[in-house]
JSON list of C-alpha atoms in Angstrom, two decimals:
[
{"chain": "A", "resi": 1, "resn": "ASP", "atom": "CA", "xyz": [-35.72, -16.27, 24.09]},
{"chain": "A", "resi": 2, "resn": "ALA", "atom": "CA", "xyz": [-33.27, -19.01, 23.25]},
{"chain": "A", "resi": 3, "resn": "GLY", "atom": "CA", "xyz": [-29.84, -17.79, 22.33]},
{"chain": "A", "resi": 4, "resn": "VAL", "atom": "CA", "xyz": [-27.54, -19.47, 19.86]},
{"chain": "A", "resi": 5, "resn": "THR", "atom": "CA", "xyz": [-27.83, -23.25, 20.17]},
{"chain": "A", "resi": 6, "resn": "GLN", "atom": "CA", "xyz": [-25.30, -25.74, 18.89]},
{"chain": "A", "resi": 7, "resn": "SER", "atom": "CA", "xyz": [-25.40, -29.50, 18.59]},
{"chain": "A", "resi": 8, "resn": "PRO", "atom": "CA", "xyz": [-23.93, -31.80, 19.56]},
{"chain": "A", "resi": 9, "resn": "THR", "atom": "CA", "xyz": [-22.04, -30.48, 22.57]},
{"chain": "A", "resi": 10, "resn": "HIS", "atom": "CA", "xyz": [-19.32, -33.11, 22.34]},
{"chain": "A", "resi": 11, "resn": "LEU", "atom": "CA", "xyz": [-18.19, -35.37, 19.52]},
{"chain": "A", "resi": 12, "resn": "ILE", "atom": "CA", "xyz": [-15.45, -37.95, 19.10]},
{"chain": "A", "resi": 13, "resn": "LYS", "atom": "CA", "xyz": [-14.29, -38.99, 15.64]},
{"chain": "A", "resi": 14, "resn": "THR", "atom": "CA", "xyz": [-11.33, -40.79, 14.13]},
{"chain": "A", "resi": 15, "resn": "ARG", "atom": "CA", "xyz": [-8.94, -39.54, 11.50]},
{"chain": "A", "resi": 16, "resn": "GLY", "atom": "CA", "xyz": [-10.33, -39.56, 7.99]},
{"chain": "A", "resi": 17, "resn": "GLN", "atom": "CA", "xyz": [-13.95, -39.43, 9.05]},
{"chain": "A", "resi": 18, "resn": "GLN", "atom": "CA", "xyz": [-16.42, -36.67, 8.25]},
{"chain": "A", "resi": 19, "resn": "VAL", "atom": "CA", "xyz": [-18.38, -34.58, 10.75]},
{"chain": "A", "resi": 20, "resn": "THR", "atom": "CA", "xyz": [-21.37, -32.23, 10.66]},
{"chain": "A", "resi": 21, "resn": "LEU", "atom": "CA", "xyz": [-21.98, -29.61, 13.32]},
{"chain": "A", "resi": 22, "resn": "ARG", "atom": "CA", "xyz": [-25.23, -27.69, 13.63]},
{"chain": "A", "resi": 23, "resn": "CYS", "atom": "CA", "xyz": [-26.19, -24.21, 14.75]},
{"chain": "A", "resi": 24, "resn": "SER", "atom": "CA", "xyz": [-29.47, -22.42, 15.30]},
{"chain": "A", "resi": 25, "resn": "PRO", "atom": "CA", "xyz": [-29.06, -18.64, 15.48]},
{"chain": "A", "resi": 26, "resn": "LYS", "atom": "CA", "xyz": [-30.63, -16.35, 18.02]},
{"chain": "A", "resi": 27, "resn": "SER", "atom": "CA", "xyz": [-34.19, -15.37, 17.15]},
{"chain": "A", "resi": 28, "resn": "GLY", "atom": "CA", "xyz": [-34.22, -12.45, 14.71]},
{"chain": "A", "resi": 29, "resn": "HIS", "atom": "CA", "xyz": [-30.67, -13.04, 13.49]},
{"chain": "A", "resi": 30, "resn": "ASP", "atom": "CA", "xyz": [-29.94, -13.77, 9.84]},
{"chain": "A", "resi": 31, "resn": "THR", "atom": "CA", "xyz": [-26.15, -14.09, 9.72]},
{"chain": "A", "resi": 32, "resn": "VAL", "atom": "CA", "xyz": [-24.13, -17.02, 11.04]},
{"chain": "A", "resi": 33, "resn": "SER", "atom": "CA", "xyz": [-20.36, -17.19, 11.50]},
{"chain": "A", "resi": 34, "resn": "TRP", "atom": "CA", "xyz": [-18.24, -20.17, 12.50]},
{"chain": "A", "resi": 35, "resn": "TYR", "atom": "CA", "xyz": [-15.05, -20.05, 14.52]},
{"chain": "A", "resi": 36, "resn": "GLN", "atom": "CA", "xyz": [-12.51, -22.70, 15.52]},
{"chain": "A", "resi": 37, "resn": "GLN", "atom": "CA", "xyz": [-10.92, -22.40, 18.96]},
{"chain": "A", "resi": 38, "resn": "ALA", "atom": "CA", "xyz": [-7.96, -24.67, 19.56]},
{"chain": "A", "resi": 39, "resn": "LEU", "atom": "CA", "xyz": [-6.91, -25.39, 23.13]},
{"chain": "A", "resi": 40, "resn": "GLY", "atom": "CA", "xyz": [-5.26, -22.33, 24.68]},
{"chain": "A", "resi": 41, "resn": "GLN", "atom": "CA", "xyz": [-5.89, -20.15, 21.63]},
{"chain": "A", "resi": 42, "resn": "GLY", "atom": "CA", "xyz": [-8.32, -17.47, 20.59]},
{"chain": "A", "resi": 43, "resn": "PRO", "atom": "CA", "xyz": [-11.11, -18.30, 18.14]},
{"chain": "A", "resi": 44, "resn": "GLN", "atom": "CA", "xyz": [-10.21, -18.25, 14.45]},
{"chain": "A", "resi": 45, "resn": "PHE", "atom": "CA", "xyz": [-12.72, -17.27, 11.79]},
{"chain": "A", "resi": 46, "resn": "ILE", "atom": "CA", "xyz": [-13.75, -20.07, 9.44]},
{"chain": "A", "resi": 47, "resn": "PHE", "atom": "CA", "xyz": [-16.55, -18.53, 7.37]},
{"chain": "A", "resi": 48, "resn": "GLN", "atom": "CA", "xyz": [-19.75, -16.51, 7.46]},
{"chain": "A", "resi": 49, "resn": "TYR", "atom": "CA", "xyz": [-23.13, -17.20, 5.88]},
{"chain": "A", "resi": 50, "resn": "TYR", "atom": "CA", "xyz": [-25.83, -14.74, 4.92]},
{"chain": "A", "resi": 51, "resn": "GLU", "atom": "CA", "xyz": [-28.83, -15.31, 2.68]},
{"chain": "A", "resi": 52, "resn": "GLU", "atom": "CA", "xyz": [-27.74, -18.95, 2.27]},
{"chain": "A", "resi": 53, "resn": "GLU", "atom": "CA", "xyz": [-24.42, -17.96, 0.72]},
{"chain": "A", "resi": 54, "resn": "GLU", "atom": "CA", "xyz": [-20.87, -17.93, 2.01]},
{"chain": "A", "resi": 55, "resn": "ARG", "atom": "CA", "xyz": [-19.99, -14.26, 2.28]},
{"chain": "A", "resi": 56, "resn": "GLN", "atom": "CA", "xyz": [-16.53, -14.35, 3.87]},
{"chain": "A", "resi": 57, "resn": "ARG", "atom": "CA", "xyz": [-14.00, -17.09, 4.42]},
{"chain": "A", "resi": 58, "resn": "GLY", "atom": "CA", "xyz": [-10.97, -17.35, 6.64]},
{"chain": "A", "resi": 59, "resn": "ASN", "atom": "CA", "xyz": [-7.76, -19.24, 5.99]},
{"chain": "A", "resi": 60, "resn": "PHE", "atom": "CA", "xyz": [-9.17, -22.76, 6.18]},
{"chain": "A", "resi": 61, "resn": "PRO", "atom": "CA", "xyz": [-8.86, -25.54, 3.59]},
{"chain": "A", "resi": 62, "resn": "ASP", "atom": "CA", "xyz": [-11.69, -26.71, 1.39]},
{"chain": "A", "resi": 63, "resn": "ARG", "atom": "CA", "xyz": [-12.23, -29.65, 3.74]},
{"chain": "A", "resi": 64, "resn": "PHE", "atom": "CA", "xyz": [-14.24, -27.15, 5.75]},
{"chain": "A", "resi": 65, "resn": "SER", "atom": "CA", "xyz": [-17.57, -26.36, 4.14]},
{"chain": "A", "resi": 66, "resn": "GLY", "atom": "CA", "xyz": [-20.88, -25.04, 5.30]},
{"chain": "A", "resi": 67, "resn": "HIS", "atom": "CA", "xyz": [-24.45, -24.41, 4.52]},
{"chain": "A", "resi": 68, "resn": "GLN", "atom": "CA", "xyz": [-27.20, -22.04, 5.62]},
{"chain": "A", "resi": 69, "resn": "PHE", "atom": "CA", "xyz": [-30.84, -22.99, 5.41]},
{"chain": "A", "resi": 70, "resn": "PRO", "atom": "CA", "xyz": [-33.86, -20.76, 4.69]},
{"chain": "A", "resi": 71, "resn": "ASN", "atom": "CA", "xyz": [-34.64, -20.63, 8.43]},
{"chain": "A", "resi": 72, "resn": "TYR", "atom": "CA", "xyz": [-31.10, -19.17, 8.95]},
{"chain": "A", "resi": 73, "resn": "SER", "atom": "CA", "xyz": [-29.77, -22.25, 10.74]},
{"chain": "A", "resi": 74, "resn": "SER", "atom": "CA", "xyz": [-26.39, -23.48, 9.60]},
{"chain": "A", "resi": 75, "resn": "GLU", "atom": "CA", "xyz": [-24.17, -26.52, 9.34]},
{"chain": "A", "resi": 76, "resn": "LEU", "atom": "CA", "xyz": [-20.41, -26.84, 9.38]},
{"chain": "A", "resi": 77, "resn": "ASN", "atom": "CA", "xyz": [-18.99, -29.90, 7.62]},
{"chain": "A", "resi": 78, "resn": "VAL", "atom": "CA", "xyz": [-15.42, -31.10, 7.92]},
{"chain": "A", "resi": 79, "resn": "ASN", "atom": "CA", "xyz": [-14.16, -33.89, 5.66]},
{"chain": "A", "resi": 80, "resn": "ALA", "atom": "CA", "xyz": [-11.10, -36.11, 6.02]},
{"chain": "A", "resi": 81, "resn": "LEU", "atom": "CA", "xyz": [-10.59, -35.20, 9.65]},
{"chain": "A", "resi": 82, "resn": "LEU", "atom": "CA", "xyz": [-7.07, -34.63, 10.94]},
{"chain": "A", "resi": 83, "resn": "LEU", "atom": "CA", "xyz": [-5.83, -34.76, 14.51]},
{"chain": "A", "resi": 84, "resn": "GLY", "atom": "CA", "xyz": [-5.29, -31.00, 14.27]},
{"chain": "A", "resi": 85, "resn": "ASP", "atom": "CA", "xyz": [-9.00, -30.45, 13.72]},
{"chain": "A", "resi": 86, "resn": "SER", "atom": "CA", "xyz": [-9.59, -31.21, 17.40]},
{"chain": "A", "resi": 87, "resn": "ALA", "atom": "CA", "xyz": [-10.99, -27.98, 18.82]},
{"chain": "A", "resi": 88, "resn": "LEU", "atom": "CA", "xyz": [-14.01, -26.17, 20.15]},
{"chain": "A", "resi": 89, "resn": "TYR", "atom": "CA", "xyz": [-16.18, -25.02, 17.25]},
{"chain": "A", "resi": 90, "resn": "LEU", "atom": "CA", "xyz": [-18.17, -21.90, 17.98]},
{"chain": "A", "resi": 91, "resn": "CYS", "atom": "CA", "xyz": [-21.14, -20.58, 16.10]},
{"chain": "A", "resi": 92, "resn": "ALA", "atom": "CA", "xyz": [-22.03, -16.90, 16.32]},
{"chain": "A", "resi": 93, "resn": "SER", "atom": "CA", "xyz": [-25.09, -15.12, 15.00]},
{"chain": "A", "resi": 94, "resn": "SER", "atom": "CA", "xyz": [-25.86, -11.49, 14.27]},
{"chain": "A", "resi": 95, "resn": "SER", "atom": "CA", "xyz": [-28.36, -9.33, 12.43]},
{"chain": "A", "resi": 96, "resn": "GLN", "atom": "CA", "xyz": [-27.82, -6.86, 9.65]},
{"chain": "A", "resi": 97, "resn": "ARG", "atom": "CA", "xyz": [-29.27, -4.12, 11.84]},
{"chain": "A", "resi": 98, "resn": "ASP", "atom": "CA", "xyz": [-26.72, -4.63, 14.62]},
{"chain": "A", "resi": 99, "resn": "TYR", "atom": "CA", "xyz": [-23.91, -6.39, 12.86]},
{"chain": "A", "resi": 100, "resn": "GLU", "atom": "CA", "xyz": [-21.16, -5.59, 15.38]},
{"chain": "A", "resi": 101, "resn": "LYS", "atom": "CA", "xyz": [-22.91, -7.50, 18.12]},
{"chain": "A", "resi": 102, "resn": "LEU", "atom": "CA", "xyz": [-22.23, -11.21, 17.84]},
{"chain": "A", "resi": 103, "resn": "PHE", "atom": "CA", "xyz": [-23.95, -13.74, 20.06]},
{"chain": "A", "resi": 104, "resn": "PHE", "atom": "CA", "xyz": [-21.97, -16.94, 20.54]},
{"chain": "A", "resi": 105, "resn": "GLY", "atom": "CA", "xyz": [-23.19, -20.44, 21.27]},
{"chain": "A", "resi": 106, "resn": "SER", "atom": "CA", "xyz": [-21.50, -22.68, 23.84]},
{"chain": "A", "resi": 107, "resn": "GLY", "atom": "CA", "xyz": [-19.75, -24.61, 21.11]},
{"chain": "A", "resi": 108, "resn": "THR", "atom": "CA", "xyz": [-19.18, -28.17, 20.00]},
{"chain": "A", "resi": 109, "resn": "GLN", "atom": "CA", "xyz": [-16.07, -29.84, 21.39]},
{"chain": "A", "resi": 110, "resn": "LEU", "atom": "CA", "xyz": [-14.66, -32.06, 18.64]},
{"chain": "A", "resi": 111, "resn": "SER", "atom": "CA", "xyz": [-12.02, -34.63, 19.48]},
{"chain": "A", "resi": 112, "resn": "VAL", "atom": "CA", "xyz": [-10.27, -36.44, 16.62]},
{"chain": "A", "resi": 113, "resn": "LEU", "atom": "CA", "xyz": [-8.44, -39.63, 17.60]},
{"chain": "B", "resi": 1, "resn": "ALA", "atom": "CA", "xyz": [-4.42, -7.15, 7.72]},
{"chain": "B", "resi": 2, "resn": "GLN", "atom": "CA", "xyz": [-5.54, -6.74, 11.29]},
{"chain": "B", "resi": 3, "resn": "SER", "atom": "CA", "xyz": [-4.29, -8.31, 14.49]},
{"chain": "B", "resi": 4, "resn": "VAL", "atom": "CA", "xyz": [-4.37, -7.91, 18.25]},
{"chain": "B", "resi": 5, "resn": "THR", "atom": "CA", "xyz": [-1.76, -8.77, 20.84]},
{"chain": "B", "resi": 6, "resn": "GLN", "atom": "CA", "xyz": [-2.73, -9.51, 24.40]},
{"chain": "B", "resi": 7, "resn": "LEU", "atom": "CA", "xyz": [0.11, -8.98, 26.84]},
{"chain": "B", "resi": 8, "resn": "GLY", "atom": "CA", "xyz": [0.11, -11.59, 29.58]},
{"chain": "B", "resi": 9, "resn": "SER", "atom": "CA", "xyz": [-1.52, -14.96, 29.11]},
{"chain": "B", "resi": 10, "resn": "HIS", "atom": "CA", "xyz": [-2.23, -15.15, 32.84]},
{"chain": "B", "resi": 11, "resn": "VAL", "atom": "CA", "xyz": [-3.07, -12.31, 35.24]},
{"chain": "B", "resi": 12, "resn": "SER", "atom": "CA", "xyz": [-3.77, -12.70, 38.96]},
{"chain": "B", "resi": 13, "resn": "VAL", "atom": "CA", "xyz": [-5.26, -9.96, 41.14]},
{"chain": "B", "resi": 14, "resn": "SER", "atom": "CA", "xyz": [-6.61, -9.87, 44.66]},
{"chain": "B", "resi": 15, "resn": "GLU", "atom": "CA", "xyz": [-10.32, -9.50, 45.25]},
{"chain": "B", "resi": 16, "resn": "GLY", "atom": "CA", "xyz": [-11.10, -5.77, 45.40]},
{"chain": "B", "resi": 17, "resn": "ALA", "atom": "CA", "xyz": [-7.96, -4.77, 43.47]},
{"chain": "B", "resi": 18, "resn": "LEU", "atom": "CA", "xyz": [-7.75, -3.07, 40.08]},
{"chain": "B", "resi": 19, "resn": "VAL", "atom": "CA", "xyz": [-8.04, -5.31, 37.03]},
{"chain": "B", "resi": 20, "resn": "LEU", "atom": "CA", "xyz": [-5.95, -4.31, 34.00]},
{"chain": "B", "resi": 21, "resn": "LEU", "atom": "CA", "xyz": [-5.84, -6.52, 30.91]},
{"chain": "B", "resi": 22, "resn": "ARG", "atom": "CA", "xyz": [-3.72, -5.27, 28.04]},
{"chain": "B", "resi": 23, "resn": "CYS", "atom": "CA", "xyz": [-4.49, -5.30, 24.34]},
{"chain": "B", "resi": 24, "resn": "ASN", "atom": "CA", "xyz": [-2.64, -3.68, 21.45]},
{"chain": "B", "resi": 25, "resn": "TYR", "atom": "CA", "xyz": [-3.97, -3.70, 17.92]},
{"chain": "B", "resi": 26, "resn": "SER", "atom": "CA", "xyz": [-2.64, -3.40, 14.42]},
{"chain": "B", "resi": 27, "resn": "SER", "atom": "CA", "xyz": [-4.93, -2.27, 11.64]},
{"chain": "B", "resi": 28, "resn": "SER", "atom": "CA", "xyz": [-4.55, -0.58, 8.27]},
{"chain": "B", "resi": 29, "resn": "VAL", "atom": "CA", "xyz": [-8.07, 0.85, 8.51]},
{"chain": "B", "resi": 30, "resn": "PRO", "atom": "CA", "xyz": [-9.99, 2.45, 11.39]},
{"chain": "B", "resi": 31, "resn": "PRO", "atom": "CA", "xyz": [-10.71, -0.52, 13.62]},
{"chain": "B", "resi": 32, "resn": "TYR", "atom": "CA", "xyz": [-13.65, -1.74, 15.56]},
{"chain": "B", "resi": 33, "resn": "LEU", "atom": "CA", "xyz": [-12.40, -3.23, 18.84]},
{"chain": "B", "resi": 34, "resn": "PHE", "atom": "CA", "xyz": [-14.05, -5.64, 21.22]},
{"chain": "B", "resi": 35, "resn": "TRP", "atom": "CA", "xyz": [-13.55, -7.40, 24.52]},
{"chain": "B", "resi": 36, "resn": "TYR", "atom": "CA", "xyz": [-15.19, -10.78, 25.08]},
{"chain": "B", "resi": 37, "resn": "VAL", "atom": "CA", "xyz": [-15.28, -12.96, 28.19]},
{"chain": "B", "resi": 38, "resn": "GLN", "atom": "CA", "xyz": [-15.42, -16.76, 28.20]},
{"chain": "B", "resi": 39, "resn": "TYR", "atom": "CA", "xyz": [-16.40, -18.74, 31.28]},
{"chain": "B", "resi": 40, "resn": "PRO", "atom": "CA", "xyz": [-15.53, -22.46, 31.48]},
{"chain": "B", "resi": 41, "resn": "ASN", "atom": "CA", "xyz": [-17.53, -24.63, 29.08]},
{"chain": "B", "resi": 42, "resn": "GLN", "atom": "CA", "xyz": [-19.35, -21.64, 27.67]},
{"chain": "B", "resi": 43, "resn": "GLY", "atom": "CA", "xyz": [-19.26, -19.51, 24.56]},
{"chain": "B", "resi": 44, "resn": "LEU", "atom": "CA", "xyz": [-18.03, -15.95, 24.37]},
{"chain": "B", "resi": 45, "resn": "GLN", "atom": "CA", "xyz": [-19.99, -13.03, 25.80]},
{"chain": "B", "resi": 46, "resn": "LEU", "atom": "CA", "xyz": [-19.49, -9.45, 24.61]},
{"chain": "B", "resi": 47, "resn": "LEU", "atom": "CA", "xyz": [-18.22, -7.16, 27.38]},
{"chain": "B", "resi": 48, "resn": "LEU", "atom": "CA", "xyz": [-17.89, -3.96, 25.36]},
{"chain": "B", "resi": 49, "resn": "LYS", "atom": "CA", "xyz": [-17.11, -2.59, 21.92]},
{"chain": "B", "resi": 50, "resn": "TYR", "atom": "CA", "xyz": [-15.49, 0.47, 20.36]},
{"chain": "B", "resi": 51, "resn": "THR", "atom": "CA", "xyz": [-16.91, 1.58, 17.02]},
{"chain": "B", "resi": 52, "resn": "SER", "atom": "CA", "xyz": [-15.36, 5.03, 16.51]},
{"chain": "B", "resi": 53, "resn": "ALA", "atom": "CA", "xyz": [-17.62, 6.94, 18.88]},
{"chain": "B", "resi": 54, "resn": "ALA", "atom": "CA", "xyz": [-16.46, 7.84, 22.42]},
{"chain": "B", "resi": 55, "resn": "THR", "atom": "CA", "xyz": [-12.93, 6.65, 23.15]},
{"chain": "B", "resi": 56, "resn": "LEU", "atom": "CA", "xyz": [-13.85, 5.56, 26.70]},
{"chain": "B", "resi": 57, "resn": "VAL", "atom": "CA", "xyz": [-16.24, 2.66, 26.44]},
{"chain": "B", "resi": 58, "resn": "LYS", "atom": "CA", "xyz": [-18.24, 1.29, 29.34]},
{"chain": "B", "resi": 59, "resn": "GLY", "atom": "CA", "xyz": [-19.37, -2.31, 29.29]},
{"chain": "B", "resi": 60, "resn": "ILE", "atom": "CA", "xyz": [-21.18, -4.82, 31.41]},
{"chain": "B", "resi": 61, "resn": "ASN", "atom": "CA", "xyz": [-20.18, -5.99, 34.90]},
{"chain": "B", "resi": 62, "resn": "GLY", "atom": "CA", "xyz": [-18.31, -2.75, 35.67]},
{"chain": "B", "resi": 63, "resn": "PHE", "atom": "CA", "xyz": [-15.67, -3.14, 32.94]},
{"chain": "B", "resi": 64, "resn": "GLU", "atom": "CA", "xyz": [-14.47, -0.31, 30.72]},
{"chain": "B", "resi": 65, "resn": "ALA", "atom": "CA", "xyz": [-11.82, 0.20, 28.06]},
{"chain": "B", "resi": 66, "resn": "GLU", "atom": "CA", "xyz": [-10.15, 3.21, 26.52]},
{"chain": "B", "resi": 67, "resn": "PHE", "atom": "CA", "xyz": [-9.21, 3.46, 22.84]},
{"chain": "B", "resi": 68, "resn": "LYS", "atom": "CA", "xyz": [-5.84, 5.19, 22.46]},
{"chain": "B", "resi": 69, "resn": "LYS", "atom": "CA", "xyz": [-4.93, 5.65, 18.82]},
{"chain": "B", "resi": 70, "resn": "SER", "atom": "CA", "xyz": [-1.47, 7.08, 19.60]},
{"chain": "B", "resi": 71, "resn": "GLU", "atom": "CA", "xyz": [-0.61, 3.93, 21.55]},
{"chain": "B", "resi": 72, "resn": "THR", "atom": "CA", "xyz": [-2.66, 1.53, 19.38]},
{"chain": "B", "resi": 73, "resn": "SER", "atom": "CA", "xyz": [-4.08, 0.18, 22.63]},
{"chain": "B", "resi": 74, "resn": "PHE", "atom": "CA", "xyz": [-7.46, -0.87, 23.97]},
{"chain": "B", "resi": 75, "resn": "HIS", "atom": "CA", "xyz": [-6.81, -1.99, 27.54]},
{"chain": "B", "resi": 76, "resn": "LEU", "atom": "CA", "xyz": [-9.62, -3.40, 29.70]},
{"chain": "B", "resi": 77, "resn": "THR", "atom": "CA", "xyz": [-10.01, -2.22, 33.29]},
{"chain": "B", "resi": 78, "resn": "LYS", "atom": "CA", "xyz": [-12.25, -2.72, 36.30]},
{"chain": "B", "resi": 79, "resn": "PRO", "atom": "CA", "xyz": [-11.71, -0.74, 39.51]},
{"chain": "B", "resi": 80, "resn": "SER", "atom": "CA", "xyz": [-12.49, -3.56, 41.94]},
{"chain": "B", "resi": 81, "resn": "ALA", "atom": "CA", "xyz": [-12.16, -7.26, 41.10]},
{"chain": "B", "resi": 82, "resn": "HIS", "atom": "CA", "xyz": [-14.82, -9.74, 42.15]},
{"chain": "B", "resi": 83, "resn": "MET", "atom": "CA", "xyz": [-14.49, -13.48, 42.45]},
{"chain": "B", "resi": 84, "resn": "SER", "atom": "CA", "xyz": [-17.02, -13.88, 39.64]},
{"chain": "B", "resi": 85, "resn": "ASP", "atom": "CA", "xyz": [-14.64, -12.07, 37.24]},
{"chain": "B", "resi": 86, "resn": "ALA", "atom": "CA", "xyz": [-12.40, -15.14, 37.03]},
{"chain": "B", "resi": 87, "resn": "ALA", "atom": "CA", "xyz": [-12.54, -16.18, 33.37]},
{"chain": "B", "resi": 88, "resn": "GLU", "atom": "CA", "xyz": [-10.72, -16.00, 30.02]},
{"chain": "B", "resi": 89, "resn": "TYR", "atom": "CA", "xyz": [-10.77, -12.62, 28.32]},
{"chain": "B", "resi": 90, "resn": "PHE", "atom": "CA", "xyz": [-10.29, -12.05, 24.60]},
{"chain": "B", "resi": 91, "resn": "CYS", "atom": "CA", "xyz": [-9.57, -8.85, 22.73]},
{"chain": "B", "resi": 92, "resn": "ALA", "atom": "CA", "xyz": [-10.72, -8.77, 19.10]},
{"chain": "B", "resi": 93, "resn": "VAL", "atom": "CA", "xyz": [-10.53, -6.43, 16.10]},
{"chain": "B", "resi": 94, "resn": "SER", "atom": "CA", "xyz": [-12.59, -6.10, 12.95]},
{"chain": "B", "resi": 95, "resn": "GLY", "atom": "CA", "xyz": [-12.48, -3.77, 10.01]},
{"chain": "B", "resi": 96, "resn": "TYR", "atom": "CA", "xyz": [-14.56, -0.63, 9.75]},
{"chain": "B", "resi": 97, "resn": "GLY", "atom": "CA", "xyz": [-17.91, -1.39, 8.24]},
{"chain": "B", "resi": 98, "resn": "GLY", "atom": "CA", "xyz": [-20.48, -4.08, 8.43]},
{"chain": "B", "resi": 99, "resn": "ASN", "atom": "CA", "xyz": [-20.20, -7.78, 9.01]},
{"chain": "B", "resi": 100, "resn": "GLU", "atom": "CA", "xyz": [-16.45, -7.98, 9.08]},
{"chain": "B", "resi": 101, "resn": "LYS", "atom": "CA", "xyz": [-14.86, -11.05, 10.60]},
{"chain": "B", "resi": 102, "resn": "LEU", "atom": "CA", "xyz": [-13.38, -10.82, 14.08]},
{"chain": "B", "resi": 103, "resn": "THR", "atom": "CA", "xyz": [-9.69, -11.46, 14.62]},
{"chain": "B", "resi": 104, "resn": "PHE", "atom": "CA", "xyz": [-9.06, -12.53, 18.22]},
{"chain": "B", "resi": 105, "resn": "GLY", "atom": "CA", "xyz": [-6.04, -12.37, 20.45]},
{"chain": "B", "resi": 106, "resn": "THR", "atom": "CA", "xyz": [-4.77, -15.44, 22.26]},
{"chain": "B", "resi": 107, "resn": "GLY", "atom": "CA", "xyz": [-6.57, -14.57, 25.46]},
{"chain": "B", "resi": 108, "resn": "THR", "atom": "CA", "xyz": [-5.74, -13.68, 29.07]},
{"chain": "B", "resi": 109, "resn": "ARG", "atom": "CA", "xyz": [-6.79, -15.93, 31.91]},
{"chain": "B", "resi": 110, "resn": "LEU", "atom": "CA", "xyz": [-7.79, -13.83, 34.91]},
{"chain": "B", "resi": 111, "resn": "THR", "atom": "CA", "xyz": [-7.49, -15.39, 38.37]},
{"chain": "B", "resi": 112, "resn": "ILE", "atom": "CA", "xyz": [-8.93, -13.67, 41.43]},
{"chain": "B", "resi": 113, "resn": "ILE", "atom": "CA", "xyz": [-7.16, -14.27, 44.72]},
{"chain": "B", "resi": 114, "resn": "PRO", "atom": "CA", "xyz": [-9.49, -14.27, 47.76]}
]
C-alpha cells in the first residue's frame, strides 16, 4: 500500500514565478492538508481540503491556493514566489473515520532564487 | 489559540540512557497532543497521541508520554536510547474534535552518543 506520495521531490524557481506541487493521499483517505516547513522550524499549517473544498486555512496569503480532485489528490499552487517561500512543503492525508491520525509524505523541497 | 513550546532545540544522550524531550502546551480548550518524529529527508511519522483517554500514552519504538494537565506538559520519554532514535522530534497540539489543524513546536534534534 503506497503511502502519501508527493511530486516533485525537489524544485528550483526564481522570484516572481509560479509553482504547482502535487500530492496523492494514502489509499482510503479523503482529507488532505498542506504544511510549510522552513529550515529549522516546525511545520506550519497552510490549508486543508475535504470533498474538493477548502475547509480550514492557516495564516498564509492568497498567493497560496489549492485544489482537491474527485480522486482525493491535491495540488498546492503558489504565485509570485518570494525568497521566503523556500521551504519543505509537506502533504498529509487522513480519513474521516480516524481523523487524528495524519500520514505525511516526504515533501517537496522548494528553493526560490 | 493553541501553541506548544519545546524546551531544548538540541538534546544529546548516550546510547542506553534515558531520553527525555520536553513539551509544554497552551490551549483554551481540551487539547489533543501528539509527538512526531522526522528522519533526514523524510516526512513526519506519528509516534503517539493523547486524545483525552489514558494520561500515560504508549507509542511506537518504545516511546511514551504522560499528559499532565496541572503542569500543561506532555513530555516524551524512552527508557533506553538506541542509535536509531537519532532524529528530529516535534510536539504538536490540535483542538478537541475532528479534523483540526496541527500546531507544531519548533522541534528538538536528538543526538545519540555511542
